[in-house]
Every structure is written in C-alpha cells, then in structure tokens.
Coordinates of C-alpha atoms in Angstrom, one line a residue:
M1 CA 136.4 79.0 159.2
F2 CA 136.4 80.8 155.8
I3 CA 133.1 81.9 154.5
S4 CA 134.7 83.1 151.2
Q5 CA 136.0 80.5 148.7
S6 CA 138.9 80.5 146.4
A7 CA 137.9 82.0 143.0
A8 CA 139.3 83.5 139.8
F9 CA 138.7 87.1 139.0
K10 CA 139.1 89.2 135.8
F11 CA 139.7 92.9 135.9
V12 CA 140.3 95.4 133.1
V13 CA 143.4 97.6 133.3
G14 CA 142.5 100.7 135.3
E15 CA 139.7 99.1 137.3
T16 CA 139.7 98.5 141.1
I17 CA 140.6 95.0 142.2
T18 CA 138.4 93.7 145.1
L19 CA 139.2 90.3 146.7
P20 CA 136.9 89.0 149.5
C21 CA 138.1 87.2 152.7
E22 CA 135.4 86.6 155.2
V23 CA 136.0 84.4 158.3
T24 CA 133.7 83.2 161.1
H25 CA 134.9 83.6 164.7
P26 CA 138.5 84.7 163.9
G27 CA 139.1 85.0 167.6
T28 CA 142.7 86.1 168.3
F29 CA 144.0 84.7 165.1
V30 CA 145.7 87.1 162.7
L31 CA 144.4 87.3 159.1
A32 CA 147.1 88.1 156.5
W33 CA 147.1 88.8 152.8
K34 CA 150.1 87.5 150.9
R35 CA 151.2 87.5 147.3
G36 CA 154.0 85.0 146.8
I37 CA 156.4 85.5 149.7
A38 CA 155.4 89.2 150.0
I39 CA 153.0 90.1 152.9
L40 CA 150.5 92.8 151.9
T41 CA 148.6 93.1 155.2
A42 CA 148.6 91.6 158.7
A43 CA 145.4 92.0 160.7
T44 CA 144.4 95.6 160.1
V45 CA 148.0 96.7 159.4
K46 CA 149.0 97.4 155.8
V47 CA 152.5 96.1 155.3
T48 CA 153.1 96.8 151.6
P49 CA 154.3 100.3 150.7
D50 CA 152.0 100.2 147.5
P51 CA 149.7 103.2 148.1
R52 CA 147.0 101.6 145.9
V53 CA 146.5 98.7 148.4
R54 CA 144.1 98.8 151.4
L55 CA 141.6 96.8 153.4
V56 CA 137.9 97.6 153.2
N57 CA 134.8 96.2 154.9
G58 CA 136.9 94.1 157.3
Y59 CA 139.4 92.0 155.5
T60 CA 138.5 92.6 151.8
L61 CA 141.6 93.5 149.9
Q62 CA 141.3 96.4 147.5
I63 CA 143.9 97.5 144.8
K64 CA 143.1 100.7 142.9
E65 CA 143.9 101.4 139.2
A66 CA 144.9 97.8 138.2
V67 CA 147.9 97.4 136.0
P68 CA 149.1 94.3 134.1
Q69 CA 151.6 93.5 136.8
D70 CA 148.8 93.0 139.3
A71 CA 147.9 89.7 137.7
G72 CA 148.7 86.5 139.8
D73 CA 147.6 84.6 142.9
Y74 CA 146.5 86.4 146.1
I75 CA 146.4 84.4 149.4
C76 CA 144.2 85.2 152.4
Q77 CA 145.6 83.2 155.4
I78 CA 144.5 82.5 159.0
A79 CA 147.8 82.5 161.0
S80 CA 146.9 79.5 163.2
L81 CA 149.2 76.7 164.3
N82 CA 148.2 74.9 161.2
P83 CA 147.6 77.9 158.8
R84 CA 144.4 77.9 156.8
E85 CA 144.2 79.8 153.5
I86 CA 142.2 80.6 150.4
T87 CA 143.7 81.6 147.0
H88 CA 142.2 84.1 144.6
H89 CA 143.6 84.1 141.0
V90 CA 143.6 87.5 139.3
E91 CA 143.7 88.0 135.6
I92 CA 144.2 91.5 134.2
L93 CA 142.4 92.2 130.9
I94 CA 144.2 94.5 128.5
P95 CA 142.6 96.3 125.6
P96 CA 144.3 95.7 122.2
K97 CA 147.2 97.9 121.1
I98 CA 148.8 97.8 117.6
H99 CA 152.5 98.3 117.9
H100 CA 153.7 97.4 114.3
V101 CA 152.5 97.6 110.7
T102 CA 154.5 97.0 107.5
S103 CA 156.8 99.8 106.5
G104 CA 155.3 102.1 109.1
G105 CA 152.0 102.4 107.1
H106 CA 153.5 103.5 103.8
L107 CA 154.4 101.0 101.1
Q108 CA 155.3 101.2 97.4
V109 CA 155.4 98.1 95.2
K110 CA 155.8 97.7 91.5
K111 CA 153.1 96.2 89.3
G112 CA 153.2 92.5 89.1
S113 CA 155.1 92.0 92.4
P114 CA 153.6 90.3 95.4
V115 CA 153.2 92.1 98.7
R116 CA 152.8 90.9 102.3
L117 CA 151.0 93.2 104.8
E118 CA 151.7 92.6 108.5
C119 CA 150.1 93.9 111.6
S120 CA 151.1 93.1 115.2
A121 CA 149.1 93.8 118.3
T122 CA 149.3 93.1 122.1
G123 CA 146.5 92.7 124.6
N124 CA 145.0 90.2 127.0
P125 CA 143.4 88.0 125.7
T126 CA 145.5 87.9 122.5
P127 CA 143.7 90.1 119.9
N128 CA 142.4 89.0 116.6
I129 CA 143.6 90.9 113.6
T130 CA 141.1 91.7 110.8
W131 CA 142.0 93.2 107.4
T132 CA 139.6 95.5 105.5
R133 CA 140.1 98.0 102.7
K134 CA 138.9 101.6 102.9
N135 CA 135.9 102.3 100.6
N136 CA 136.4 99.0 98.8
V137 CA 136.5 95.2 99.1
L138 CA 139.7 93.2 99.4
P139 CA 141.4 92.1 96.1
N140 CA 139.9 88.6 96.6
G141 CA 136.4 90.1 96.6
E142 CA 135.8 89.5 100.4
E143 CA 134.8 92.2 102.8
K144 CA 137.4 91.2 105.5
F145 CA 140.2 88.7 106.2
V146 CA 141.2 87.5 109.7
S147 CA 145.0 86.9 110.1
P148 CA 148.1 88.8 111.4
S149 CA 149.2 89.1 107.7
Y150 CA 147.6 89.6 104.3
I151 CA 149.3 88.5 101.1
I152 CA 148.4 90.1 97.7
E153 CA 149.7 88.4 94.6
N154 CA 150.5 90.1 91.3
M155 CA 149.9 93.7 92.2
D156 CA 148.2 96.1 89.8
R157 CA 146.8 99.6 90.2
H158 CA 143.3 98.3 91.1
K159 CA 144.7 96.6 94.2
G160 CA 146.3 99.7 95.6
G161 CA 144.7 101.9 98.3
I162 CA 144.4 102.1 102.0
Y163 CA 144.3 98.8 103.9
L164 CA 143.1 98.8 107.6
C165 CA 144.1 96.3 110.2
T166 CA 141.9 96.2 113.3
A167 CA 142.8 94.4 116.5
N168 CA 140.0 93.3 118.8
N169 CA 139.9 91.0 121.9
G170 CA 136.6 92.0 123.4
V171 CA 138.2 94.3 126.0
G172 CA 137.7 98.1 125.7
H173 CA 137.8 99.7 122.3
T174 CA 139.2 98.1 119.2
A175 CA 142.6 99.4 117.9
S176 CA 143.2 100.0 114.2
S177 CA 146.0 101.2 112.0
Q178 CA 146.3 101.7 108.2
I179 CA 148.8 100.9 105.4
N180 CA 148.7 103.2 102.4
L181 CA 149.7 100.9 99.5
H182 CA 151.0 102.7 96.3
V183 CA 151.4 100.6 93.1
L184 CA 154.1 101.8 90.7
Y185 CA 153.1 101.0 87.1
P186 CA 153.6 102.2 83.6
P187 CA 150.8 104.2 82.0
E188 CA 147.5 102.4 81.3
I189 CA 145.2 104.0 78.8
S190 CA 141.6 103.4 77.9
V191 CA 139.6 105.4 75.3
E192 CA 136.1 106.8 75.9
R193 CA 135.1 105.9 72.2
Q194 CA 137.2 103.8 69.9
V195 CA 135.5 105.5 66.9
V196 CA 134.4 109.1 66.9
F197 CA 131.8 110.2 64.3
S198 CA 131.9 113.8 63.0
G199 CA 131.4 115.9 60.0
E200 CA 133.0 118.7 58.2
G201 CA 132.6 122.0 60.1
Q202 CA 131.6 120.1 63.2
E203 CA 133.5 119.8 66.5
A204 CA 135.0 116.5 67.6
S205 CA 136.3 115.4 71.0
L206 CA 138.7 112.5 71.3
V207 CA 139.2 111.3 74.9
C208 CA 141.8 109.1 76.5
I209 CA 141.6 108.0 80.2
V210 CA 145.2 107.7 81.4
H211 CA 146.4 106.2 84.7
G212 CA 150.0 105.9 85.9
E213 CA 152.2 106.2 89.0
A214 CA 154.2 108.4 88.7
Q215 CA 152.0 110.9 86.7
P216 CA 152.5 110.3 83.0
E217 CA 153.1 112.9 80.3
V218 CA 150.5 112.6 77.5
M219 CA 151.0 113.6 73.8
W220 CA 148.7 113.4 70.8
F221 CA 149.5 112.2 67.3
K222 CA 147.8 112.2 63.9
D223 CA 149.2 109.1 62.3
T224 CA 153.0 109.5 63.0
M225 CA 153.0 113.3 63.4
Q226 CA 152.8 114.9 66.9
I227 CA 150.0 117.4 67.2
D228 CA 150.9 120.9 68.3
Q229 CA 148.1 122.9 70.1
T230 CA 146.5 125.5 67.8
D231 CA 143.4 127.6 67.8
R232 CA 141.7 124.7 66.0
M233 CA 143.2 121.8 67.9
I234 CA 143.2 122.1 71.6
T235 CA 144.3 119.6 74.3
E236 CA 142.9 119.5 77.8
A237 CA 143.7 117.5 80.9
R238 CA 141.4 117.1 83.9
G239 CA 142.7 114.4 86.3
A240 CA 143.0 111.2 84.4
R241 CA 140.9 112.5 81.5
H242 CA 142.9 113.8 78.5
T243 CA 140.9 115.3 75.6
L244 CA 141.9 116.5 72.1
I245 CA 139.3 118.9 70.8
I246 CA 139.1 119.6 67.0
R247 CA 137.1 122.6 66.1
K248 CA 135.6 122.8 62.7
V249 CA 136.7 119.5 61.4
H250 CA 138.2 119.3 57.9
A251 CA 138.0 116.4 55.6
M252 CA 141.8 115.8 56.0
D253 CA 141.3 115.4 59.7
F254 CA 139.5 112.1 59.3
G255 CA 141.8 109.2 60.1
N256 CA 143.8 107.6 62.9
F257 CA 144.7 109.6 66.0
S258 CA 146.6 108.2 69.1
C259 CA 147.4 109.3 72.6
V260 CA 150.8 108.4 74.0
A261 CA 151.5 108.4 77.7
D262 CA 155.0 108.1 79.2
N263 CA 156.5 107.9 82.7
Q264 CA 159.6 106.5 84.3
L265 CA 158.2 102.9 84.2
G266 CA 157.2 102.8 80.5
K267 CA 155.2 104.1 77.6
S268 CA 151.7 103.2 76.3
R269 CA 149.7 104.1 73.2
K270 CA 146.0 103.9 72.3
S271 CA 144.4 104.7 68.9
I272 CA 141.1 106.5 68.1
T273 CA 139.6 106.7 64.7
L274 CA 137.9 110.0 63.6
T275 CA 135.5 109.2 60.8
G276 CA 133.0 111.0 58.6
K277 CA 131.3 107.8 57.7
P278 CA 127.7 107.1 58.9
N279 CA 127.2 105.6 62.3
V280 CA 125.8 102.1 62.6
A281 CA 122.1 102.0 61.7
T282 CA 119.3 101.2 64.2
F283 CA 116.3 99.2 63.2
R284 CA 112.9 100.7 64.0
S285 CA 110.4 98.1 62.7
A286 CA 108.5 95.6 64.8
A287 CA 109.7 92.0 64.9
M288 CA 106.5 90.5 63.6
S289 CA 105.2 91.2 60.1
Q290 CA 101.6 92.0 59.3
W291 CA 101.7 89.9 56.2
R292 CA 102.4 86.3 55.2
D293 CA 104.9 87.0 52.4
K294 CA 106.0 90.6 53.0
Y295 CA 107.8 92.6 55.7
N296 CA 108.1 96.3 56.1
I297 CA 111.6 96.9 57.5
S298 CA 112.8 100.3 58.6
W299 CA 115.8 101.9 60.2
T300 CA 117.5 105.2 61.0
V301 CA 121.1 106.2 60.8
D302 CA 123.1 109.1 62.2
S303 CA 125.3 110.8 59.7
F304 CA 126.7 114.3 59.6
S305 CA 127.0 114.0 55.8
P306 CA 123.9 113.0 53.7
V307 CA 123.6 109.3 53.2
E308 CA 123.8 108.4 49.5
E309 CA 122.7 104.8 49.5
Y310 CA 121.9 101.8 51.7
K311 CA 122.6 98.1 51.3
L312 CA 120.1 95.8 52.9
Y313 CA 120.9 92.1 53.4
Y314 CA 118.5 89.4 54.6
K315 CA 118.2 85.6 54.7
P316 CA 116.0 83.0 56.4
V317 CA 116.9 81.5 59.7
F318 CA 116.9 77.8 59.6
S319 CA 116.7 75.5 62.6
T320 CA 119.3 72.8 63.1
S321 CA 116.7 70.3 61.9
D322 CA 116.3 72.0 58.6
H323 CA 118.1 70.8 55.5
S324 CA 121.2 72.6 54.3
Q325 CA 119.2 73.9 51.2
H326 CA 115.8 75.4 51.3
I327 CA 113.5 75.5 48.3
Y328 CA 112.1 79.0 48.1
E329 CA 109.3 79.6 45.6
P330 CA 108.6 83.3 45.2
K331 CA 105.3 84.5 44.0
L332 CA 106.5 87.3 41.7
R333 CA 103.4 89.5 41.2
S334 CA 103.6 93.2 40.9
P335 CA 100.9 95.1 42.8
F336 CA 100.8 97.6 39.9
I337 CA 101.2 95.5 36.6
P338 CA 99.7 92.0 36.8
D339 CA 101.5 89.1 35.2
Q340 CA 104.4 91.2 34.0
P341 CA 108.0 89.7 34.3
P342 CA 110.3 91.6 36.7
S343 CA 112.8 94.1 35.3
P344 CA 116.1 95.0 37.0
A345 CA 116.1 98.2 38.9
Y346 CA 117.7 99.0 42.3
D347 CA 117.5 95.4 43.5
T348 CA 120.5 93.1 43.3
F349 CA 119.1 89.8 44.3
N350 CA 121.3 86.9 43.5
Y351 CA 118.6 84.6 42.2
H352 CA 119.6 81.3 40.7
A353 CA 116.5 80.8 38.6
G354 CA 114.3 83.0 36.4
Y355 CA 110.8 84.2 37.0
G356 CA 108.4 81.3 37.9
N357 CA 111.1 78.8 38.8
A358 CA 111.8 77.4 42.3
I359 CA 114.9 79.0 44.0
H360 CA 117.4 77.1 46.1
W361 CA 118.1 79.3 49.1
G362 CA 121.4 78.2 50.7
K363 CA 121.5 78.0 54.5
N364 CA 124.1 80.8 54.8
E365 CA 123.1 82.7 51.6
W366 CA 122.2 86.4 51.9
R367 CA 120.0 88.4 49.5
D368 CA 121.1 92.0 49.1
I369 CA 119.3 95.1 47.9
V370 CA 120.9 98.5 47.1
L371 CA 118.6 101.4 48.0
P372 CA 119.7 104.9 46.8
A373 CA 118.9 107.7 49.3
I374 CA 117.3 110.8 48.0
P375 CA 119.7 113.8 48.4
V376 CA 118.4 116.2 51.0
S377 CA 119.8 119.2 52.9
P378 CA 122.1 118.1 55.7
H379 CA 120.3 116.2 58.4
Y380 CA 121.9 114.3 61.2
T381 CA 119.3 111.5 61.6
Q382 CA 118.2 109.9 58.3
G383 CA 116.3 106.7 57.6
M384 CA 114.6 104.3 55.2
S385 CA 111.6 102.0 55.1
Y386 CA 111.4 99.2 52.6
V387 CA 109.0 96.3 52.0
I388 CA 110.6 93.0 51.3
R389 CA 108.3 90.7 49.3
N390 CA 108.2 87.1 48.2
L391 CA 108.9 85.7 51.7
D392 CA 107.7 82.5 53.2
P393 CA 104.8 82.6 55.7
D394 CA 105.5 81.9 59.3
Q395 CA 109.3 82.1 58.7
Q396 CA 112.0 83.9 60.7
Y397 CA 114.5 86.0 58.9
E398 CA 117.6 87.9 59.9
A399 CA 118.7 91.2 58.3
K400 CA 121.5 93.7 58.5
V401 CA 122.1 97.1 56.9
Q402 CA 125.0 99.3 55.8
S403 CA 124.9 103.0 55.0
R404 CA 127.2 105.0 52.7
N405 CA 127.9 108.7 52.5
R406 CA 130.7 110.5 50.6
F407 CA 133.3 109.2 53.1
G408 CA 132.4 105.5 52.8
W409 CA 130.4 102.6 54.1
S410 CA 129.4 102.3 57.7
D411 CA 129.8 99.1 59.7
F412 CA 127.1 96.5 59.6
T413 CA 124.3 96.6 62.1
E414 CA 123.8 93.9 64.7
R415 CA 121.8 90.9 63.6
F416 CA 118.1 91.9 63.4
L417 CA 115.4 89.2 63.5
F418 CA 111.9 89.4 62.0
T419 CA 109.1 86.9 61.3
T420 CA 106.4 86.7 58.7
S421 CA 102.8 86.0 59.8
N422 CA 100.5 83.0 59.2
T423 CA 97.9 85.3 57.7
D424 CA 97.6 88.8 56.3
T425 CA 96.3 90.9 59.1
E426 CA 96.4 94.4 57.5
M427 CA 96.9 95.8 54.0
R428 CA 99.1 98.8 53.7
D429 CA 101.1 100.5 50.9
M430 CA 104.2 98.5 50.0
S431 CA 106.7 101.2 49.7
V432 CA 110.2 102.5 50.2
T433 CA 110.3 105.6 52.4
H434 CA 113.2 107.9 52.9
Y435 CA 113.0 110.3 55.9
S436 CA 115.3 112.6 57.8
S437 CA 115.4 114.8 60.9
P438 CA 117.2 118.2 61.4
S439 CA 120.8 118.0 62.6
S440 CA 119.8 119.8 65.8
G441 CA 117.6 116.9 66.8
T442 CA 114.6 119.1 67.4
G443 CA 111.5 120.1 65.4
S444 CA 109.3 118.0 63.2
L445 CA 110.2 116.0 60.1
S446 CA 110.2 117.8 56.7
I447 CA 106.8 117.3 55.1
W448 CA 107.1 117.3 51.3
S449 CA 105.4 114.8 49.0
L450 CA 106.6 113.1 45.9
H451 CA 105.5 109.8 44.5
L452 CA 107.6 107.6 42.2
T453 CA 106.9 104.1 41.1
V454 CA 109.8 101.8 40.1
L455 CA 109.7 98.1 39.2
S456 CA 112.5 96.0 40.7
V457 CA 113.7 92.5 40.1
A458 CA 111.0 91.3 42.5
R459 CA 108.5 93.6 40.9
I460 CA 108.2 95.7 44.0
G461 CA 106.5 99.0 43.9
L462 CA 108.6 101.8 45.5
L463 CA 107.0 104.9 46.9
W464 CA 109.4 107.6 48.0
R465 CA 108.3 110.2 50.5
F466 CA 110.8 112.8 51.7

C-alpha cells in the first residue's frame, strides 16, 4: 500500500525537484517511476539517461536543476498483477523576462501625435506589466499603470522622458526595461519677465527660456532690427536660458525687444518690454484707519528715474444691498483755517456740488488726486503718504495709485482696501509725506526737514517732509 498520496508540487527553475513514493511491505513487487510512456527508474535501477535524475532515501525521485521542460505528471507505480500507482503533478515556476519593448527602447514622436508603448514578458505564472516614469508621474497624473501597453494622446514636450515597464509574477526578481521617448516639437518660449524695469546708465537683463527638439537657434531683435552683439549688448546661452544683457542703458533702448527661436519644425517669438517707467507701487499703510472720517494712505514705488507725480484714486465699496447712488456729505473743515471755503490746489476731485452741499457718489465713481513729488537726487525706492479726509465712518473704500517719471505713467496698483473707524482713536498730523531711499537699497533715509502748508479743494493741510 502507498503511504504517499498524489499531490501537486511547484518548483522554481534551477531548484531540485523531490517527489516522494513510500510503500508499506513492497515484498517482491517492483516500484517504478514513469513520465508518460517513458520509464525513469525500475526498482533501484535508473533507466533514463538524464544525469539529473536519481533515487534518494529509498524510492524518492530527485531531479536536479529543474528546467521548464520538467513540468508535467510523474507516476510512481507498484508493478503488481493489477498495478497500483500515485501521480504527482509538477509545475515549474519561471521568473519574468521581458523580451520586447516598442522600438527597442528608443522612440521619437512629433508633438500632437499619439503614441502606444508596448512591453511583452514571459514567465510562469504570466507576469503583470506595470508602467512608471523615471523621476516623474505618468502624463495622466498617476504613479503607475498596469497593462501590457500604455497609450499617450496628444504628445507634447512635457510628456517625453524615460518610461519603465516592470514585469512581476512573484517568482524570483522582477524584470524591467525602459523606453526613452523623445518628442519632436517646434521651439517653445517663455520669458522670465514680460516687463523689465531699468534706468539710464543701468544694466538690464532680458531672459527667454527656450525649449525645442532639435536644438533651436535663438536671435534677438529690437523692434524689427536684429541685434548684433557689441560691447554694450551681449547675448548669453546657458542651456535653455538665453539672455540679452544691455550695459549702460540709453533712453533710446527703451521699447520692445523679442527673442526668436527657429528649428526644423518651426519658429516662435516672444516679446519683452524694456521700460524706464516706474514699477507698480506697493501700499504700506494699515487696512484700518485711526479716524472716523480720515485715512492716512501710504505707498512706495521703485523707479530708477525720480518720480515726478502720483495720481491717487479711491471710492467707497458698496455691498450688493446698497443703492446705486450713495449720498456723501463731506464735512469740509480745514484744520488750519476754520470756516473758510476750499480753494483748488493739487486735488482734482470731481465733486458735483459746492461746499456745504450733499454729494451724490456713484457706485462705480472714482475720486482722483494728483500729488506732485518733490524732486530729489536719484533714489530707487520712493514713496508718499497722504491723508484722505471727508470720509464716512465705518465705511470700506478701495484705492489705486499710478506713478509718473520722465518716461511716463506706471501701471495701476492692485486693488487696495481700507476701512474708516467708528470713533477717532488717535490724533496725528494730517499730512502728505514724500520719502525716498538710496538706489543701493542700504543706509538710512535722508533726514531733511521742510514744512509747507497748502489748502486743497477739500481744505486738506499738506506737510511735506523729504
């Protein structure tokens, strides 16, 4: 009788196959191992010429260094008048092996075209194929994708790179291969700064970032004239970064520049404006006023040339529940000359009524004030502080500012919001202040003192300190 029972065994390629066959009281009966019609052993005699096969520990069949061809059924038989037998099924596990990837691992595709990446592998059990991207996520934003193929629609340069296919079936080590995907596309240009601020005698750097496959040729233009490299105008290229350096800027240099990139697939152009105008101002004052009907607004502006004047705009912010017109009743009282009507000075308020009358303030109507700057020696950062009077208590306002130097007006600032208080919390000088800092950006502010009183339309006292 057999002590061993039929069973299924799994062995990895290269391992030793061991198949048991134990029998009680075999007597004179012969035990034989068979595979199909082939006899491997009879009693203790090895019949097969395969040197890897032998009997150990009695009638246990051993096959060294298993190969895929060893898979199948093995029969241990008692050669009696009515033969008895048990059958062992052997499965050989094979680690994954990749034997094909698209285009042998190197693929070029034009921008806008679809591409299909394929990866084939063998092994037992059948391996799973997982796609990843070296040092990046896949174009769909996922970390990995499981499939024998991966499709990328509408190729662009951001979808190029090294794609890895990895085969894994849980046997041995995983197998991997890579596809280097190149995208052929016309030049693509981005600029570091759309507008570059500079001043006469200063140095300016205009930068274009240029990508293209194949490598584009880059040229610089001023308006429609191509720029030739000189001691004063120098071009540099470091990787994708292309720079036009203008040393000691002249007034005639201000205007429109462009970088043009060209390769076999096309041509691209991007424009950069070199300007001597002031930069956009930055508000420095707090969002909440200390007073019910006044607000001290202040700002700074970077300008290589002295700022000549500012224009301040402001208006109340009405909620959606407010009426389209707001009745604004200014209390026009000068802090210096009581009960004197206002006289026009630097203010250019567009009032619709004279002194003492209610004013209709339209929902989208701005008030504007022109504030001349005091000429000073060249300073890069300049600024202004101004007290707006005759405001409503507990009311939110929005403001914006423009600055002008000899080259023109700057762009408007972003919307700035401030709110008047319910009560006066602190009394301070209501003044206009002009201040500046050295162009080097270091050192303390200039400390001179000059006091000048001016009456405006709103009868505002102006105190200049510079």
